[in-house]
CSV table of C-alpha atoms in Angstrom, one decimal:
chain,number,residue,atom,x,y,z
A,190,UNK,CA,82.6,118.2,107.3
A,191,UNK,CA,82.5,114.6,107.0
A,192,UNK,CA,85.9,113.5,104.5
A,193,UNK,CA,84.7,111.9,100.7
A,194,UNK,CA,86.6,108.8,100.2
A,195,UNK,CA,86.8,107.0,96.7
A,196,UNK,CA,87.2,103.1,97.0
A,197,UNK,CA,89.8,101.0,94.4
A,198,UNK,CA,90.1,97.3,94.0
A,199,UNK,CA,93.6,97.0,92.6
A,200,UNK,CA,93.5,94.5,90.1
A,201,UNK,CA,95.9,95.2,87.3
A,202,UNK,CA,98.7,92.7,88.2
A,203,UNK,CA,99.6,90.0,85.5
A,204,UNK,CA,99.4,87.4,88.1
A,205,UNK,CA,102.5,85.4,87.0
A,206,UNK,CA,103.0,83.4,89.9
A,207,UNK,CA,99.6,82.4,90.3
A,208,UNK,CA,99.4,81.5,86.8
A,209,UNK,CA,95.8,82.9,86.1
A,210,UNK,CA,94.2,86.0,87.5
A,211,UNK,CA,93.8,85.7,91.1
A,212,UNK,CA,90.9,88.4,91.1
A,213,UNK,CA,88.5,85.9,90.0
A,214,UNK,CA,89.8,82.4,92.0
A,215,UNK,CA,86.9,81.8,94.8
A,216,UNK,CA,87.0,81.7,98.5
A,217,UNK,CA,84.0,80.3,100.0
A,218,UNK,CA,82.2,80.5,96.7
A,219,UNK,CA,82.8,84.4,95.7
A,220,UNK,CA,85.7,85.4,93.8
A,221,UNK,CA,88.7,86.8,95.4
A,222,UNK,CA,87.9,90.4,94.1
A,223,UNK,CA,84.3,90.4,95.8
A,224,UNK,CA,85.3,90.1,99.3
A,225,UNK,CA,87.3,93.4,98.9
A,226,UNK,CA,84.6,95.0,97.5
A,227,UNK,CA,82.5,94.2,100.5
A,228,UNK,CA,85.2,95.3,103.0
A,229,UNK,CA,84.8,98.7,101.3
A,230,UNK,CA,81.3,99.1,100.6
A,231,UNK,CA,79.7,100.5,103.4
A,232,UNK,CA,82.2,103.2,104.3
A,233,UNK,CA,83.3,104.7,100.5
A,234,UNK,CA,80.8,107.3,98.8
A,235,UNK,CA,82.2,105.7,95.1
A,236,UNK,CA,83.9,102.4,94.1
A,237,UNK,CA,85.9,101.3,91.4
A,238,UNK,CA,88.1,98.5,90.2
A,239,UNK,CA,91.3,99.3,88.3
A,240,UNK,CA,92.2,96.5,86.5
A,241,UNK,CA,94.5,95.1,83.2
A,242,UNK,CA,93.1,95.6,79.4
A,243,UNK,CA,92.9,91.6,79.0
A,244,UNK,CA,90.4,91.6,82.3
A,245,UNK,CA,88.1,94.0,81.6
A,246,UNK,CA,86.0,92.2,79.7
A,247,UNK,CA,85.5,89.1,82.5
A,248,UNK,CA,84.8,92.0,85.7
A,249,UNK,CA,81.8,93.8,83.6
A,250,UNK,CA,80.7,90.4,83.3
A,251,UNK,CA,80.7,89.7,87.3
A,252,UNK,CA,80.2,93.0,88.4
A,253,UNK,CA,78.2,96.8,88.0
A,254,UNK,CA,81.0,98.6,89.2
A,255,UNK,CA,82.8,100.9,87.1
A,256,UNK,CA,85.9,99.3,85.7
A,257,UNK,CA,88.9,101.6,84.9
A,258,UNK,CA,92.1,101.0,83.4
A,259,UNK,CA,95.1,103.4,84.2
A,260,UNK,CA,95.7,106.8,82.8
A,261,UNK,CA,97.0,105.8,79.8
A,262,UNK,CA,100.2,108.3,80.0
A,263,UNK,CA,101.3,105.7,83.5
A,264,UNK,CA,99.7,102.2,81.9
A,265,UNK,CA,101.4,99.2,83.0
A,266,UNK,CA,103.0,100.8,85.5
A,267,UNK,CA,101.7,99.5,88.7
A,268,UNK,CA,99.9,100.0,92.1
A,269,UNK,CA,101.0,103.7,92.0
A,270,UNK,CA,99.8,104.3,88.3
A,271,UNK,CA,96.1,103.2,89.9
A,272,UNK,CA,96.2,105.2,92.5
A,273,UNK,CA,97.0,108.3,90.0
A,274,UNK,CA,94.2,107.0,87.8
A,275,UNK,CA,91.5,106.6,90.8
A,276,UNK,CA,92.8,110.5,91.7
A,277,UNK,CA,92.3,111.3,88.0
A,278,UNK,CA,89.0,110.2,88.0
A,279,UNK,CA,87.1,110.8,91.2
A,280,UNK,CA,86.9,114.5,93.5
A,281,UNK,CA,86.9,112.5,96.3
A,282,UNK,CA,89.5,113.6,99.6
A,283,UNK,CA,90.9,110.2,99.9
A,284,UNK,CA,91.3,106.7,98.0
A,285,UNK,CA,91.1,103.8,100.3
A,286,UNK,CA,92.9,101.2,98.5
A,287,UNK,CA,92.8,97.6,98.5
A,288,UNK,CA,94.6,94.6,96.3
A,289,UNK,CA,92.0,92.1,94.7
A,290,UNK,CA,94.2,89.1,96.6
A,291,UNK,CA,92.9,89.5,100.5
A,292,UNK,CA,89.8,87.4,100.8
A,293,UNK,CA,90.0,87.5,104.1
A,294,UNK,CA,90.0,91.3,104.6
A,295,UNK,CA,86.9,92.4,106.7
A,296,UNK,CA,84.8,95.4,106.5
A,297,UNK,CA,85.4,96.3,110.7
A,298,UNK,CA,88.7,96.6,109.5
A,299,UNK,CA,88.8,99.0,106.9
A,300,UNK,CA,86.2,100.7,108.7
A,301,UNK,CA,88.4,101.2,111.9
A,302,UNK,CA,91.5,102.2,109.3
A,303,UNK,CA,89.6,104.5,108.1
A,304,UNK,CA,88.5,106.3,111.6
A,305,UNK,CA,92.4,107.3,111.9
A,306,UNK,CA,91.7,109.8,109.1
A,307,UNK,CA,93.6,113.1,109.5
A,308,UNK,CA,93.8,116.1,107.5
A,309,UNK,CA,97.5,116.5,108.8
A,310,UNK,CA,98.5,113.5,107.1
A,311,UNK,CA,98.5,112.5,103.4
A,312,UNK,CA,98.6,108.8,104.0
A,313,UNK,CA,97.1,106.4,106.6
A,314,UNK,CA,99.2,103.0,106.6
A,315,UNK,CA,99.1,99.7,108.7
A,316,UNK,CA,102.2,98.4,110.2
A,317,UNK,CA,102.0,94.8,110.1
A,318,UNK,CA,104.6,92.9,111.7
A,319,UNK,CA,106.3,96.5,111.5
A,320,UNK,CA,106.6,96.6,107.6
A,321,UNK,CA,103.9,98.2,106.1
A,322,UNK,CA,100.8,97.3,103.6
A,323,UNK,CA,100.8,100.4,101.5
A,324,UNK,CA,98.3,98.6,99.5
A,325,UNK,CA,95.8,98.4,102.1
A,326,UNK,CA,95.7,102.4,102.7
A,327,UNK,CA,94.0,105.6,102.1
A,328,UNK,CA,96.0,108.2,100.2
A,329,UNK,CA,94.7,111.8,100.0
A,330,UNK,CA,93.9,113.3,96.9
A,331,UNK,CA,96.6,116.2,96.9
A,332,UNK,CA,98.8,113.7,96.7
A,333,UNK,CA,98.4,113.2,93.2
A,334,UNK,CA,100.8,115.4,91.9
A,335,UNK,CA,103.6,113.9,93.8
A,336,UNK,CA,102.9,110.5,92.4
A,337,UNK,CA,102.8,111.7,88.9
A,338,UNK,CA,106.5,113.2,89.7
A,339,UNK,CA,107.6,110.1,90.9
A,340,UNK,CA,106.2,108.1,88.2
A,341,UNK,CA,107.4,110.4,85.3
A,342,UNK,CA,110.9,109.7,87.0
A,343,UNK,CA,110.2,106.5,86.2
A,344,UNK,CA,109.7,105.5,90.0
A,345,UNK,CA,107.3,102.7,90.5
A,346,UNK,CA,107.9,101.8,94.1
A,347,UNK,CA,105.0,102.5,96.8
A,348,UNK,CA,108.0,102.8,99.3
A,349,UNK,CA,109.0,106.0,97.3
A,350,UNK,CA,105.3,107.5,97.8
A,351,UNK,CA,105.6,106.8,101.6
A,352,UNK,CA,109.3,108.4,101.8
A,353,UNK,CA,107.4,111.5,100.1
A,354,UNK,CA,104.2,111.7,101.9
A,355,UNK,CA,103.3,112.1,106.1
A,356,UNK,CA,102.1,108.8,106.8
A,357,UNK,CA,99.8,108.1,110.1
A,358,UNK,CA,101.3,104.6,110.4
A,359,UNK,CA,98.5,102.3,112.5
A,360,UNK,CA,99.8,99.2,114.1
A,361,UNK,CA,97.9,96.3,112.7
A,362,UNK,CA,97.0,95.1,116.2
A,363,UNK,CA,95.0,98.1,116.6
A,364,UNK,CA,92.5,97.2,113.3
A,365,UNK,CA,92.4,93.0,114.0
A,366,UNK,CA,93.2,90.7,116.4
A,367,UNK,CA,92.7,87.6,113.5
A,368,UNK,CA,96.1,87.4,111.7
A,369,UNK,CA,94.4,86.2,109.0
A,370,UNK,CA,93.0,89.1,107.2
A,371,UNK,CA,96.6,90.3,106.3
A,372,UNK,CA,96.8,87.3,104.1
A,373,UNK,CA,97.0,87.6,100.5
A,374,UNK,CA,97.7,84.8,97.9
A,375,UNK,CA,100.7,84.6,95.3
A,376,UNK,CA,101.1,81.0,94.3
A,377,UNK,CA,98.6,78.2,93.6
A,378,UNK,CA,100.5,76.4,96.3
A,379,UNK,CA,99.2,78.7,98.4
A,380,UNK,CA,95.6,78.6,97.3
A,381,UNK,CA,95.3,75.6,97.2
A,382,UNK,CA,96.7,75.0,101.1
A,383,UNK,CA,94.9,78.0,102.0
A,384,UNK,CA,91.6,76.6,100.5
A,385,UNK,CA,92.3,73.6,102.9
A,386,UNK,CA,94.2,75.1,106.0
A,387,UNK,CA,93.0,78.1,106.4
A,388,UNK,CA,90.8,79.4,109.4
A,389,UNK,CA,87.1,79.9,108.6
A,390,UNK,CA,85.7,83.8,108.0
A,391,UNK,CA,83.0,84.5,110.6
């Protein structure tokens, strides 16, 4: 039987170094959050955005898909408090997660990620450059109680999930030959260069 998998747009950073919420700055004319919605789309049977109290408002605006904020026991505690919260709120086997910050991400990729599925493993992780991108993952459900451990510990770090979990790493050569879809944005300096600099999408 065919695995369920839950899609989450990660959007519940505060965006300090950008200086305004990067989830709605545009590439090519969308906002940054849309593009990871479409590199998810097609391949997850439910999507969600997990965002911050102060943005909620502005995504039901731009968009009809459900917009969660996190379990409010692990609020404000970050990417691993919305993974909890998508595991909290969908029956789905896995949670392919993206951040809101990747424009450039591509649906063949996340689509080719997610063909490395494996009941064996609780966690299937690109290896880029040899570090990994444990935000762009899918995280089985069973893992949930081990992230509520960690987090009631106090434990924030997504390294610590890995450490605890059987990871399938992929090599990120495997998923895209374009460099460019690993790139996020943290700065307006960046943006803004990136806005000028960077390759086009085809």
């Amino acid at each position: 039987m065919k695995p369920t998998i839950a899609g989450a747009v990660l959007a519940g950073g505060q965006s300090r170094r950008f200086g305004r919420p990067k989830a709605f700055a545009e590439h090519r004319g969308a906002p940054f959050f849309t593009w990871s919605i479409a590199a998810l789309r097609p391949l997850v049977d439910e999507l969600y955005i997990i965002s911050h109290p102060a943005l909620v408002d502005e995504f039901r605006r731009q968009t009809d898909i459900p917009v969660l904020l996190d379990v409010e026991r692990y609020r404000g505690c970050g990417p691993l408090a919305g993974i909890y919260t998508i595991m909290e709120q969908s029956r789905a086997d896995w949670m392919f997660v993206l951040p809101c910050d990747m424009p450039y991400m591509r649906q063949e990729v996340t689509e080719q990620l997610a063909s490395y599925i494996d009941p064996t493993f609780d966690a299937i992780v690109p290896l880029h450059g040899g570090r990994p991108e444990p935000l762009v993952a899918l995280y089985q459900r069973r893992l949930g109680p081990v992230i509520a451990e960690l987090l009631d510990a106090g434990e924030r770090r997504m390294a610590a999930l890995l450490d605890r979990a059987r990871v399938r790493y992929v090599d990120a050569k495997q998923l895209a030959a374009d460099e460019d879809v690993w790139r996020n944005v943290n700065t307006e300096e960046e943006y803004r260069y990136g806005r000028e600099c960077w390759p086009k999408q085809t």
